[in-house]
XYZ file of C-alpha atoms in Angstrom:
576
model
C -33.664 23.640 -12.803
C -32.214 23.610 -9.425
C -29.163 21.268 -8.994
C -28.745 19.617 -6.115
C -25.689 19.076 -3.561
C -23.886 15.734 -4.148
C -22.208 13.755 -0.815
C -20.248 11.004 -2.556
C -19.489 7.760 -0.349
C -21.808 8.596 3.031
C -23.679 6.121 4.369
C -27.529 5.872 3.816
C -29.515 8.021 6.037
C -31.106 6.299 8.993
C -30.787 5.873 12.709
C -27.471 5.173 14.322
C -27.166 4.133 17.608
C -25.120 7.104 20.413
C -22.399 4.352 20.973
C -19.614 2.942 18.999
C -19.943 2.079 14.995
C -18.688 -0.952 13.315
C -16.031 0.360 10.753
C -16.323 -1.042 7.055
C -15.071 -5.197 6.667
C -11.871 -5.149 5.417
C -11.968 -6.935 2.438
C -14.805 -4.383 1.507
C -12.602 -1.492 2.197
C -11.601 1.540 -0.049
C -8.243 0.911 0.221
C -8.655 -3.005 -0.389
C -10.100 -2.062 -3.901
C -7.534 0.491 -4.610
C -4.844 -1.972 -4.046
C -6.459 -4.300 -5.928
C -7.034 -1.559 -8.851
C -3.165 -1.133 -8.268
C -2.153 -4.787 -9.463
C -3.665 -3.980 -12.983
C -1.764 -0.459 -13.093
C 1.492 -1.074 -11.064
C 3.258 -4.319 -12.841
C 6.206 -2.985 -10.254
C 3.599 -3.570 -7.315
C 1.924 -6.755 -8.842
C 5.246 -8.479 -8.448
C 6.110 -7.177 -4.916
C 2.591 -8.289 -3.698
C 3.283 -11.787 -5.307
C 6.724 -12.168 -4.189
C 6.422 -11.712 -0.463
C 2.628 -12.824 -0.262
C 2.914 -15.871 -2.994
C 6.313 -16.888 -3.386
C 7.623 -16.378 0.283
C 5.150 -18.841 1.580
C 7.560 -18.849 4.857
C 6.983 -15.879 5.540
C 4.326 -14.701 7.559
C 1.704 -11.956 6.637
C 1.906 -8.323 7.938
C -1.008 -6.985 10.239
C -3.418 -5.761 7.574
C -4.879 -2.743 9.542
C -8.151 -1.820 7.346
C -7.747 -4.092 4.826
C -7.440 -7.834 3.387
C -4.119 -9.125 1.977
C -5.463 -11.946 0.557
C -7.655 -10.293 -1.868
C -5.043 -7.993 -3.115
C -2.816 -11.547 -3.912
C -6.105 -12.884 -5.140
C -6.093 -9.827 -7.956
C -2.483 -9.390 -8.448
C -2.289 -13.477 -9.268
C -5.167 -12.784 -11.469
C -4.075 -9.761 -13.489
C -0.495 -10.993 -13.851
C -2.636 -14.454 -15.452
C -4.184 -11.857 -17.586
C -1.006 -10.059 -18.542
C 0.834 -13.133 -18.969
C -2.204 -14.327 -21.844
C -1.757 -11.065 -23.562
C 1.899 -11.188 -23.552
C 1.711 -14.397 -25.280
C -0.812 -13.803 -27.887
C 1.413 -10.679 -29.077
C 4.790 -12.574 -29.319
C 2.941 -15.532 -31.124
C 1.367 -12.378 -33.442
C 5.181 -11.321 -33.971
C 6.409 -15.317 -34.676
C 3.856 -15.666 -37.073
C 4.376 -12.086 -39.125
C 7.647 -13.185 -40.062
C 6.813 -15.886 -42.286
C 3.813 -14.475 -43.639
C 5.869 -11.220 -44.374
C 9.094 -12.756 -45.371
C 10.673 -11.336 -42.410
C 9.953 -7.745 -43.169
C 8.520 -7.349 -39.542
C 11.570 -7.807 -38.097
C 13.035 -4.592 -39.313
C 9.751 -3.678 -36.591
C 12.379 -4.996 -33.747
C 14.721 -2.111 -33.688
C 12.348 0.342 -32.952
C 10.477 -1.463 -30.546
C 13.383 -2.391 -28.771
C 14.640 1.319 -28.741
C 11.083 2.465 -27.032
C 11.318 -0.004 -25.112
C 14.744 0.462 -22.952
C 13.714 4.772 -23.147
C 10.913 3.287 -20.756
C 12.877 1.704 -18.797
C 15.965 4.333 -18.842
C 13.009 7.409 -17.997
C 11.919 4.760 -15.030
C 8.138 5.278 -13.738
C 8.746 8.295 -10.701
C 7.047 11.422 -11.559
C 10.519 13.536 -11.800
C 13.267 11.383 -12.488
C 16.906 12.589 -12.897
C 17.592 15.214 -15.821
C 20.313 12.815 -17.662
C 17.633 9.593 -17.562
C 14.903 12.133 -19.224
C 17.285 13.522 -21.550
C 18.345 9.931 -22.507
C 15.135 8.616 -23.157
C 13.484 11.198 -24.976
C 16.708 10.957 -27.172
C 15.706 7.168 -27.582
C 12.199 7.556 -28.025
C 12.706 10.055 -30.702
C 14.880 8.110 -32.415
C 12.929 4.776 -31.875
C 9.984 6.749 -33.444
C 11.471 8.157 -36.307
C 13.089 4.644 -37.354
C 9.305 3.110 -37.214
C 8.435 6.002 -39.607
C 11.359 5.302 -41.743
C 10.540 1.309 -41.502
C 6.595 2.490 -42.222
C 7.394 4.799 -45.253
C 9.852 2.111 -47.024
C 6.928 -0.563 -46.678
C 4.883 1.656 -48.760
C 6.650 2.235 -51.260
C 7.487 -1.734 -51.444
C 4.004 -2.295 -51.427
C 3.113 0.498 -54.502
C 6.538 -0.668 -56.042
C 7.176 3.495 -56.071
C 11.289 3.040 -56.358
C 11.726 6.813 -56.763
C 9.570 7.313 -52.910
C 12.139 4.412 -52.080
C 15.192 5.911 -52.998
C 13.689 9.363 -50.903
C 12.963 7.604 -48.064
C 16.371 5.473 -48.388
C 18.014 9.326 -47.897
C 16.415 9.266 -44.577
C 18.735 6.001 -43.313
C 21.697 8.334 -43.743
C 20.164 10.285 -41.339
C 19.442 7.973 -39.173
C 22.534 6.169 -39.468
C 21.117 2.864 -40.867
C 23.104 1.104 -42.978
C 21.599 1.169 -46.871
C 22.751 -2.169 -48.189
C 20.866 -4.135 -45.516
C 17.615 -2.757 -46.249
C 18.025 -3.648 -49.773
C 19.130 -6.539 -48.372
C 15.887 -7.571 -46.886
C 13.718 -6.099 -49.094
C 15.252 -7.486 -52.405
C 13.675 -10.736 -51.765
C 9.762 -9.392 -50.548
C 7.141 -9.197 -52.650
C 4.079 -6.350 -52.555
C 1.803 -9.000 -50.794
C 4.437 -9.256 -48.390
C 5.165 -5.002 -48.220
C 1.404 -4.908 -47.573
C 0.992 -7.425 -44.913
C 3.939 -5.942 -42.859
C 2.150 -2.605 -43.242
C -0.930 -4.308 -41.511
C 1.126 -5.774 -38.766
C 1.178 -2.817 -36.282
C -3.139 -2.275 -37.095
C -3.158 -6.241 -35.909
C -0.817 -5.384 -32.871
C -2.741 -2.317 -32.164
C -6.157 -4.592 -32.270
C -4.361 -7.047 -29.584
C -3.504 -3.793 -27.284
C -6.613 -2.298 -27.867
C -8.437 -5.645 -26.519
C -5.804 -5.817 -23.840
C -6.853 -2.803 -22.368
C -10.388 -2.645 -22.197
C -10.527 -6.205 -20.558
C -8.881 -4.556 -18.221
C -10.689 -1.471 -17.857
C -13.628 -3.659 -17.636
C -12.531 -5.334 -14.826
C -11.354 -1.854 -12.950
C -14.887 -0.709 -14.150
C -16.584 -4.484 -13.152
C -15.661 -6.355 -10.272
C -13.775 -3.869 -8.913
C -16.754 -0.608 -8.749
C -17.170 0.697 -5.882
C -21.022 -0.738 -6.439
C -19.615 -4.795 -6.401
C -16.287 -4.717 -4.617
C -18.132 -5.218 -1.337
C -19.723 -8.563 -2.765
C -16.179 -10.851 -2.493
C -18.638 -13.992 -3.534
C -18.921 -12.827 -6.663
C -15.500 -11.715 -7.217
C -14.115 -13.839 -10.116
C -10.245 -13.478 -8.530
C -11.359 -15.324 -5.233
C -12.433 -17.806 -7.015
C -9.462 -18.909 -8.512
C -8.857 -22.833 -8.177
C -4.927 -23.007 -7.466
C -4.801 -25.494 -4.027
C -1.710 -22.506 -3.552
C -3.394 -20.054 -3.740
C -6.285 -21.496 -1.307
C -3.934 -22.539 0.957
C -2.018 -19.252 1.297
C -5.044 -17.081 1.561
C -6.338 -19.272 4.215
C -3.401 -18.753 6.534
C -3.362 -14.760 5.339
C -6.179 -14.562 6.480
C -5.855 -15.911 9.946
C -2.933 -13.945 10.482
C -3.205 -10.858 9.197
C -5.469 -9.456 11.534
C -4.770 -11.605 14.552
C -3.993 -9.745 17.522
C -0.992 -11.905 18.237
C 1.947 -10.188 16.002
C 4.771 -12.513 14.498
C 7.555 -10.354 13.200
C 10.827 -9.866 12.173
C 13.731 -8.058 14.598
C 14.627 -5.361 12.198
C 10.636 -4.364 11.610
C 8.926 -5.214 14.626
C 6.054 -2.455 13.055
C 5.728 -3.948 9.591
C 2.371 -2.943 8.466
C 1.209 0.097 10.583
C 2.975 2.652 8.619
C 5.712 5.670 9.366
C 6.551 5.686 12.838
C 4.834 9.335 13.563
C 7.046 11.159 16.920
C 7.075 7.949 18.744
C 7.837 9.014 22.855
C 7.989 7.915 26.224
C 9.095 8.995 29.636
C 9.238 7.537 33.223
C 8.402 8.587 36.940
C 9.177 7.972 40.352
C 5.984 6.103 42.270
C 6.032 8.657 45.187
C 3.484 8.620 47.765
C 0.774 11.418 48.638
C 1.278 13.064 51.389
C -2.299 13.758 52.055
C -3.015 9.941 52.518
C -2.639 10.375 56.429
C -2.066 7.060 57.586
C -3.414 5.222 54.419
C -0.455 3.636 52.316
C -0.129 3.653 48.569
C -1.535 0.980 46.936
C 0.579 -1.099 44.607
C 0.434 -0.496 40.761
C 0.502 -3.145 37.866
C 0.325 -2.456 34.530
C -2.857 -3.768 34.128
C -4.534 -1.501 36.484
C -3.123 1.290 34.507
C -4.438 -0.079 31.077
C -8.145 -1.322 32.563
C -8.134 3.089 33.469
C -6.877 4.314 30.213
C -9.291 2.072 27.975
C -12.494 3.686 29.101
C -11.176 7.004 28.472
C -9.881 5.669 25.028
C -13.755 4.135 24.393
C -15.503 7.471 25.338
C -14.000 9.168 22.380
C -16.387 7.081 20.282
C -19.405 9.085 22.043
C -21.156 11.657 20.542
C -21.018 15.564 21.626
C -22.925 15.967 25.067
C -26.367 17.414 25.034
C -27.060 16.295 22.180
C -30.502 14.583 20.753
C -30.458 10.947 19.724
C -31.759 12.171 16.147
C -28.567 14.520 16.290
C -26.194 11.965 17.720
C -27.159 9.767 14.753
C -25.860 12.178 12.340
C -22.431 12.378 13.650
C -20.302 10.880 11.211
C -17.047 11.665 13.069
C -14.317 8.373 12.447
C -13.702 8.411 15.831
C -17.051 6.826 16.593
C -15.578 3.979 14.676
C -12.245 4.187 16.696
C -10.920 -0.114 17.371
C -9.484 -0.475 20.797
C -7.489 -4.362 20.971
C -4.676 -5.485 22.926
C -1.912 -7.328 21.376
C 1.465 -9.238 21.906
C 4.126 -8.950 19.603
C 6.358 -11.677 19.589
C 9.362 -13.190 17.401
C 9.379 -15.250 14.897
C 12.672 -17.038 15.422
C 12.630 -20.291 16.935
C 8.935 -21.268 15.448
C 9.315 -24.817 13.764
C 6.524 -23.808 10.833
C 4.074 -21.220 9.697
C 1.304 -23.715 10.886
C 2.317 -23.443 14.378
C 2.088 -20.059 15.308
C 0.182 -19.980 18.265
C -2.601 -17.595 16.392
C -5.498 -20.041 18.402
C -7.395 -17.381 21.058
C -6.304 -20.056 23.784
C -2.944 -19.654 23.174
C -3.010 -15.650 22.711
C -4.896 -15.611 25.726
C -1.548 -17.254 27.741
C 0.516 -15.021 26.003
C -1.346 -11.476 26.755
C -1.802 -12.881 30.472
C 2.026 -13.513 30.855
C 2.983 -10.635 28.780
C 1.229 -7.654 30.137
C 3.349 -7.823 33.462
C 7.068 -9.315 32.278
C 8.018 -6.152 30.795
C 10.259 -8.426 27.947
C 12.285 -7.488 25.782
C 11.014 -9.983 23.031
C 7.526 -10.813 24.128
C 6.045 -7.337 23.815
C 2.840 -6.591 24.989
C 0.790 -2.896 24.183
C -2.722 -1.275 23.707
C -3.061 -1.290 20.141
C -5.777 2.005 19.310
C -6.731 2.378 15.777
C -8.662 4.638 13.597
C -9.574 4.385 10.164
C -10.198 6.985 8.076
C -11.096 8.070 4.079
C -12.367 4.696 3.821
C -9.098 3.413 5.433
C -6.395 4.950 3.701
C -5.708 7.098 6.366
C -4.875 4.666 9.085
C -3.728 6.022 12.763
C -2.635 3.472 15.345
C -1.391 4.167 18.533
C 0.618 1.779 20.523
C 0.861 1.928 24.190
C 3.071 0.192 26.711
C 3.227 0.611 30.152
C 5.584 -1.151 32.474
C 6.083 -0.715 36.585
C 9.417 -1.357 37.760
C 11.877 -0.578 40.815
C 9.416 2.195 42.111
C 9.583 3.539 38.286
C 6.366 3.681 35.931
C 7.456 3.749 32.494
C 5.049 5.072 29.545
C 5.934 4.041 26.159
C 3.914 5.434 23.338
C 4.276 4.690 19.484
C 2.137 6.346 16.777
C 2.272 5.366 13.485
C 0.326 6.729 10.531
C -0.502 4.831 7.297
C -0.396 7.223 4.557
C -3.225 7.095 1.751
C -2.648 4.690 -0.957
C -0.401 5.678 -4.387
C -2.331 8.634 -6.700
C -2.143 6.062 -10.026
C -4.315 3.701 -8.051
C -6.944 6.097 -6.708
C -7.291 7.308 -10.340
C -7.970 4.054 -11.110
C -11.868 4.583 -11.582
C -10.716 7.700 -13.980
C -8.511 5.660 -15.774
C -10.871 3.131 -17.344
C -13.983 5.504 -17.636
C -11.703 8.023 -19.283
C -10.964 4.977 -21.831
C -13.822 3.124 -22.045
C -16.489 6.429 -22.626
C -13.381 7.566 -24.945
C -14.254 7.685 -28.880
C -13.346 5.044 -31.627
C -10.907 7.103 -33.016
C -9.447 8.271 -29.660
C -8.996 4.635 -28.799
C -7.545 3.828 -31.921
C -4.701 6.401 -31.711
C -4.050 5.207 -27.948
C -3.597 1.490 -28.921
C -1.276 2.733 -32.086
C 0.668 4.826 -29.760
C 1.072 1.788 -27.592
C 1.925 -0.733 -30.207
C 5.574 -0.196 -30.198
C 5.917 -0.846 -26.296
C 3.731 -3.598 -26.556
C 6.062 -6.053 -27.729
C 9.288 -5.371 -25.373
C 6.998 -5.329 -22.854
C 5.460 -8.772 -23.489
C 9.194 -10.479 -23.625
C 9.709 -8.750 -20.222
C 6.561 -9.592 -19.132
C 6.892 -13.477 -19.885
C 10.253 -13.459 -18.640
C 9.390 -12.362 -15.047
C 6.820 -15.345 -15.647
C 9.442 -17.385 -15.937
C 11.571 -15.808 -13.375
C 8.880 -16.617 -10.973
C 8.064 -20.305 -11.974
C 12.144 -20.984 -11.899
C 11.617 -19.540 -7.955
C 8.864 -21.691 -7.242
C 10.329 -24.716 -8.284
C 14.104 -24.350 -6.779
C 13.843 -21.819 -3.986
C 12.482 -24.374 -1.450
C 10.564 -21.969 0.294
C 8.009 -24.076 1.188
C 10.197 -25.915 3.345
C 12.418 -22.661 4.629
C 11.870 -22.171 8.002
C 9.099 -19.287 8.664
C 10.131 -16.020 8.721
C 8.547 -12.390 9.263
C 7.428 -9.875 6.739
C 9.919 -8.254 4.730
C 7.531 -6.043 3.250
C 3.994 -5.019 3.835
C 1.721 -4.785 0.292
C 0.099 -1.415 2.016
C 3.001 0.520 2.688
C 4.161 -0.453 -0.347
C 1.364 1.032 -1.972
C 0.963 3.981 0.042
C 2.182 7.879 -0.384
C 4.220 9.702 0.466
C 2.427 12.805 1.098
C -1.071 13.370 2.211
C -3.752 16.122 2.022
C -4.211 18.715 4.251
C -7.351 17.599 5.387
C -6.343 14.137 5.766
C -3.319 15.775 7.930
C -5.564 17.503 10.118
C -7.589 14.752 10.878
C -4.222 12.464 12.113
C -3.362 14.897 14.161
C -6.550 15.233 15.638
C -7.041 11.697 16.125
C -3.281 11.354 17.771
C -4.205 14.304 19.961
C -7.611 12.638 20.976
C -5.627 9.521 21.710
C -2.724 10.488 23.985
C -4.648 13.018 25.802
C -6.858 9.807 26.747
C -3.774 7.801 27.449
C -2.614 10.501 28.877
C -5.328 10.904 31.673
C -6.042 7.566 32.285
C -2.348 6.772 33.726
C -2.555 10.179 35.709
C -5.770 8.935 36.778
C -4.313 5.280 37.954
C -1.671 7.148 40.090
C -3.727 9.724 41.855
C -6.580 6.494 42.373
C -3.935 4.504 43.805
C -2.015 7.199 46.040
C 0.813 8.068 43.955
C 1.819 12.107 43.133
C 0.965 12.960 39.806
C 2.821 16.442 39.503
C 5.947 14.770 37.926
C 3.850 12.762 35.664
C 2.218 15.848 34.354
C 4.613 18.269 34.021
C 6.638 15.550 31.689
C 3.717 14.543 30.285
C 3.177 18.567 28.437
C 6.324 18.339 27.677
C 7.156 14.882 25.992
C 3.684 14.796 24.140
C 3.776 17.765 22.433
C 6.898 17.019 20.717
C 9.211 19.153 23.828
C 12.176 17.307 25.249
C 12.635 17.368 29.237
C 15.592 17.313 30.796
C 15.629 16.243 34.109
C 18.437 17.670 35.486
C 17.751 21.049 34.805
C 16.295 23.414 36.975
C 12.871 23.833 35.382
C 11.461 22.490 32.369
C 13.185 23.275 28.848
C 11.043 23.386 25.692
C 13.057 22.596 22.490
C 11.325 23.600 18.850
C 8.699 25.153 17.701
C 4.780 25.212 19.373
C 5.618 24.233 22.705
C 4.030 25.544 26.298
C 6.365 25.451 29.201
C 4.563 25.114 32.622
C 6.607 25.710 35.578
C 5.367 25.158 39.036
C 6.417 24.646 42.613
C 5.433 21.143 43.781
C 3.743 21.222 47.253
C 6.067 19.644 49.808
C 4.814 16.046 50.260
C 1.742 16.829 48.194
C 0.093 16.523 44.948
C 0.117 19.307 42.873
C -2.960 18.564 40.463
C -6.772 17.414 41.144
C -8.118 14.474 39.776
C-alpha cells in the first residue's frame, strides 16, 4: 500500500487570485487558540491575562497584531471559573473526610502540604537553579515517603494488624515524626474509620481525574483546530457577565485600531522585541544635472505615497509566471498588511470611552500627524507580516520626517516570537491523556492527588485575591492608562526555529529594501542627490555603523559590504 504525503494546515486547493491574500481573522488565528489553550495550562498566564485585561479596566488594550485579546480573556475567565469549581469540590471532599474518618485524613495534610511548597520551591522554568532542585526533590521525597508511612499505618488500623503497626511505627523514627501523636490520633479511630481514610485519596484521585479530562475535552472541543474558527459556538464568548461584555467590547475596538494609545515607558507594547531598530539622515542637495529646473520641495507624505507601492508589490507573485502557477504560491508575503498609524499618549484622556478610536477622528490625527514631526503624536507606516499561522509576527515601522534641508529615516522592526512550547503542545497534551489507558489514567490522577489539595487552597485564594481587587481597587474609576503588559508577549518564546528565523529575516530584508528604494526614489523624482542616501543606506541597514566624519565609510561587525565611491561633483552618483 502506497502511503501518501501529508501537508498539515494548507489551505484547500483552488484558484487564488495574482494579487494580495486576505490573512486568517484574528480571532480564528493559530496563535489566538494557542493562547487560549495556554489559560487551561499556564495558571501563571491565566492570571496575567485577567489582571491587566479584566481587572485593569483603565487600562487600555495592547495592539493585538494577528490575534484577538478578547477571546483569550473570554477563555482565561472561563477556565479560572472551571478551576475555581474544582478547587472547591476538593476542599469540601477534604472538610467532609474529617468527620466521616474521625480526623484521620488530616494526618493527609502534612504531606500534601510538603509536595506542595517542593512545587513551588522547584518553580515552573525548565532549568531552575541547582539549590531550588535540590530543595525540592528533598521535599518531595520526603512528602512522599510520609504519605506512604500515613498509607501503611491506615492499613494496619483498618486489619487491626498491631505487630505491621508497631513496624511501620519504626519508620516515624526515621522520618522524624513524633510516635505519641500518632497513637494519639489513632487511639480513638475505629476500622470503619482506618478504611474510609484509606479510600480518601481513590475519592480525591476520582475528583482530579474528572478535573482533567473536562479539561482536555475542552482543549480537544472548542478549542480543535476543526471549531476554533466558529467563535459563535464557542461556549467562553458566551459568557453572561455585563463585565465581561463590556470589556470585550471596548478590546475589541481598540486592539486593532490603527490609532495607538500607550504608555511613555512602552510606546511598542504589543509588537514584540525591538529587532536592530535604525535610522539615519541626509542633506536635501540639489542635482546638478537639473539645468535650470529647481528641486522640488519634499514632504513626508510624498515620500510615504512612493515607498507604499513598492511595499504592496511584494505581495505579487514571481514574474512570468502562469495564473494556474501564481495561484499556488503560498509565500506569507502575499498576505503582507500595509496601514498607517498614529501613536499617541495616553495621559491627559478623561476616560477609556473617549479615546478618539472613531475613523473621523483618526483621520484628523494621521492628517496633522504625518507632517509635525512630534515628539508625542507619532505618526509611521506600520508593515506587517504574519506568519506560522501568526506566531511569527514581523512589523516594520517607518517614519520619515523633512526638516531644515535634512530628511530623516527612522525605521523600527520588531519581531513577535512564536507562542510558549507548553501551549503549542497543547493538542498533545489532551490526546496523549484522553486516548491514554484506564490504568494509565488512574496512576496519573493518584500521582496528582497529593498536589491537588495545596493547589486548590492556592487556587481559591487568588479567587479571593481577585474579588478583594475588584471591589476596593477602584479601577473602574482610575483614570485610563496604557498597557502594562501585552497577553502575547507574555505568552511568547524566547527562541525560535531556524526556519521561522529565516523567514524574519527574509521578510525584514524584503521590507527595508522596499523602504529603502522608495525614499531613494522620492529624492531622485523630486531633484535631490541620492549618493549620500545610498551609501548610508548599505551601511545602516545591514547592521554597519557610519561615521560621518571619517574619510570613507567604516563597517563595524561581522557580514558587512563597504562601498566606497567618488561622488560626481554636483551630480548624482546612482540611476533611478
Amino acid at each position: 500500500m502506497t502511503q501518501g504525503t501529508f501537508l498539515p494546515q494548507q489551505p484547500p486547493p483552488g484558484p487564488r487570485p495574482p494579487g494580495p491574500v486576505r490573512p486568517t481573522a484574528p480571532h480564528a488565528s493559530e496563535a489566538t487558540r494557542l493562547l487560549c489553550a495556554g489559560s487551561y495550562l499556564d495558571d501563571t498566564y491565566r492570571d496575567a491575562v485577567i489582571e491587566e485585561l479584566y481587572v485593569h479596566e483603565e487600562r487600555i488594550v495592547a495592539p493585538s497584531l494577528g490575534f484577538d485579546a478578547a477571546r483569550v480573556l473570554a477563555h482565561a475567565l472561563r477556565a479560572r471559573r472551571l478551576e475555581l469549581g474544582w478547587a472547591a469540590a476538593i476542599l469540601l471532599l477534604w472538610i467532609v473526610s474529617l468527620p466521616v474518618t474521625g480526623y484521620l485524613t488530616a494526618m493527609f495534610m502534612t504531606p500534601v502540604l510538603l509536595l506542595t511548597i517542593a512545587g513551588r520551591v522547584r518553580g515552573t522554568g525548565e532549568r531552575p537553579p541547582w539549590y531550588r532542585r535540590a530543595t525540592a526533590l528533598f521535599l518531595r521525597w520526603y512528602g512522599r515517603l510520609f504519605l506512604l508511612y500515613v498509607l501503611l499505618t491506615f492499613y494496619a488500623v483498618a486489619r487491626e494488624d498491631y505487630d505491621s503497626l508497631e513496624n511501620v511505627g519504626d519508620l516515624s523514627l526515621l522520618l522524624l515524626i513524633p510516635r505519641e501523636a500518632l497513637y494519639e490520633i489513632l487511639a480513638e479511630s475505629g476500622r470503619g474509620q482506618a478504611w474510609a481514610a484509606l479510600a480518601f485519596p481513590l475519592l480525591g484521585a476520582a475528583v482530579v481525574a474528572l478535573q482533567r479530562g473536562q479539561f482536555a475535552r475542552a482543549l480537544s472541543g472548542e478549542l480543535s483546530r476543526t471549531r476554533f474558527p466558529d467563535a459563535a459556538s464557542d461556549p467562553a464568548e458566551r459568557a453572561e457577565s455585563g463585565r465581561f461584555q463590556r470589556l470585550r467590547d471596548s478590546i475589541r475596538v481598540e486592539q486593532h485600531a490603527p490609532l495607538v494609545m500607550y504608555r511613555a515607558a512602552d510606546p511598542f507594547c504589543g509588537a514584540g522585541t525591538p529587532y536592530d531598530p535604525w535610522s539615519l539622515s541626509v542633506e536635501l542637495r540639489p542635482r546638478g544635472d537639473l539645468g535650470t529646473r529647481k528641486a522640488q520641495p519634499l514632504d513626508n507624505r510624498e515620500v510615504l505615497n512612493r515607498i507604499v507601492p513598492l511595499l504592496e508589490a511584494l505581495r505579487e507573485p514571481a514574474a512570468g509566471r502562469t495564473a494556474q502557477a501564481a495561484a499556488a504560491v503560498r509565500d506569507r508575503l502575499r498576505e503582507l498588511e500595509i496601514d498607517e498609524c498614529v501613536f499617541l499618549p495616553v495621559d491627559g484622556l478623561p476616560s477609556r470611552r473617549h479615546a478618539p478610536y472613531a475613523p473621523e477622528m483618526f483621520e484628523q490625527h494621521r492628517a496633522r500627524a504625518v507632517e509635525e514631526g512630534g515628539e508625542t503624536r507619532r505618526h509611521f507606516l506600520r508593515v506587517r507580516v504574519g506568519g506560522w499561522g501568526e506566531e511569527v509576527v514581523t512589523t516594520v515601522y517607518v517614519r520619515v520626517h523633512t526638516q531644515g534641508g535634512m530628511l530623516m529615516l527612522e525605521v523600527a522592526p520588531h519581531v513577535l516570537r512564536p507562542v510558549r512550547p507548553l501551549f503549542r503542545n497543547a493538542d498533545r497534551l489532551a490526546h496523549q491523556y484522553l486516548h491514554n489507558s484506564l490504568f494509565g489514567k488512574a496512576v496519573w490522577a493518584l500521582s496528582h492527588t497529593p498536589g491537588s489539595a495545596g493547589q486548590a487552597v492556592v487556587t481559591l485564594w487568588r479567587g479571593a485575591a481577585f474579588l478583594w481587587r475588584l471591589a476596593t481597587g477602584g479601577y473602574g474609576v482610575a483614570l485610563p492608562d496604557g498597557p502594562a503588559v501585552s497577553v502575547r508577549e507574555l505568552g511568547s518564546d524566547d527562541d525560535a526555529s531556524l526556519f521561522q528565523e529565516m523567514d524574519h529575516s527574509r521578510y525584514l530584508k524584503s521590507i527595508q529594501d522596499r523602504v529603502a528604494n522608495g525614499v531613494r526614489q522620492a529624492l531622485r523624482d523630486a531633484g535631490w542627490q541620492t549618493d549620500e542616501f545610498e551609501q548610508k543606506i548599505i551601511n545602516v541597514s545591514n547592521g554597519g555603523v557610519f561615521i560621518e566624519s571619517a574619510q570613507g565609510a567604516i563597517g563595524i561587525g561581522a557580514n558587512n559590504t563597504i562601498t566606497n565611491k567618488a561622488p560626481i561633483s554636483g551630480g548624482d552618483s546612482g540611476n533611478g
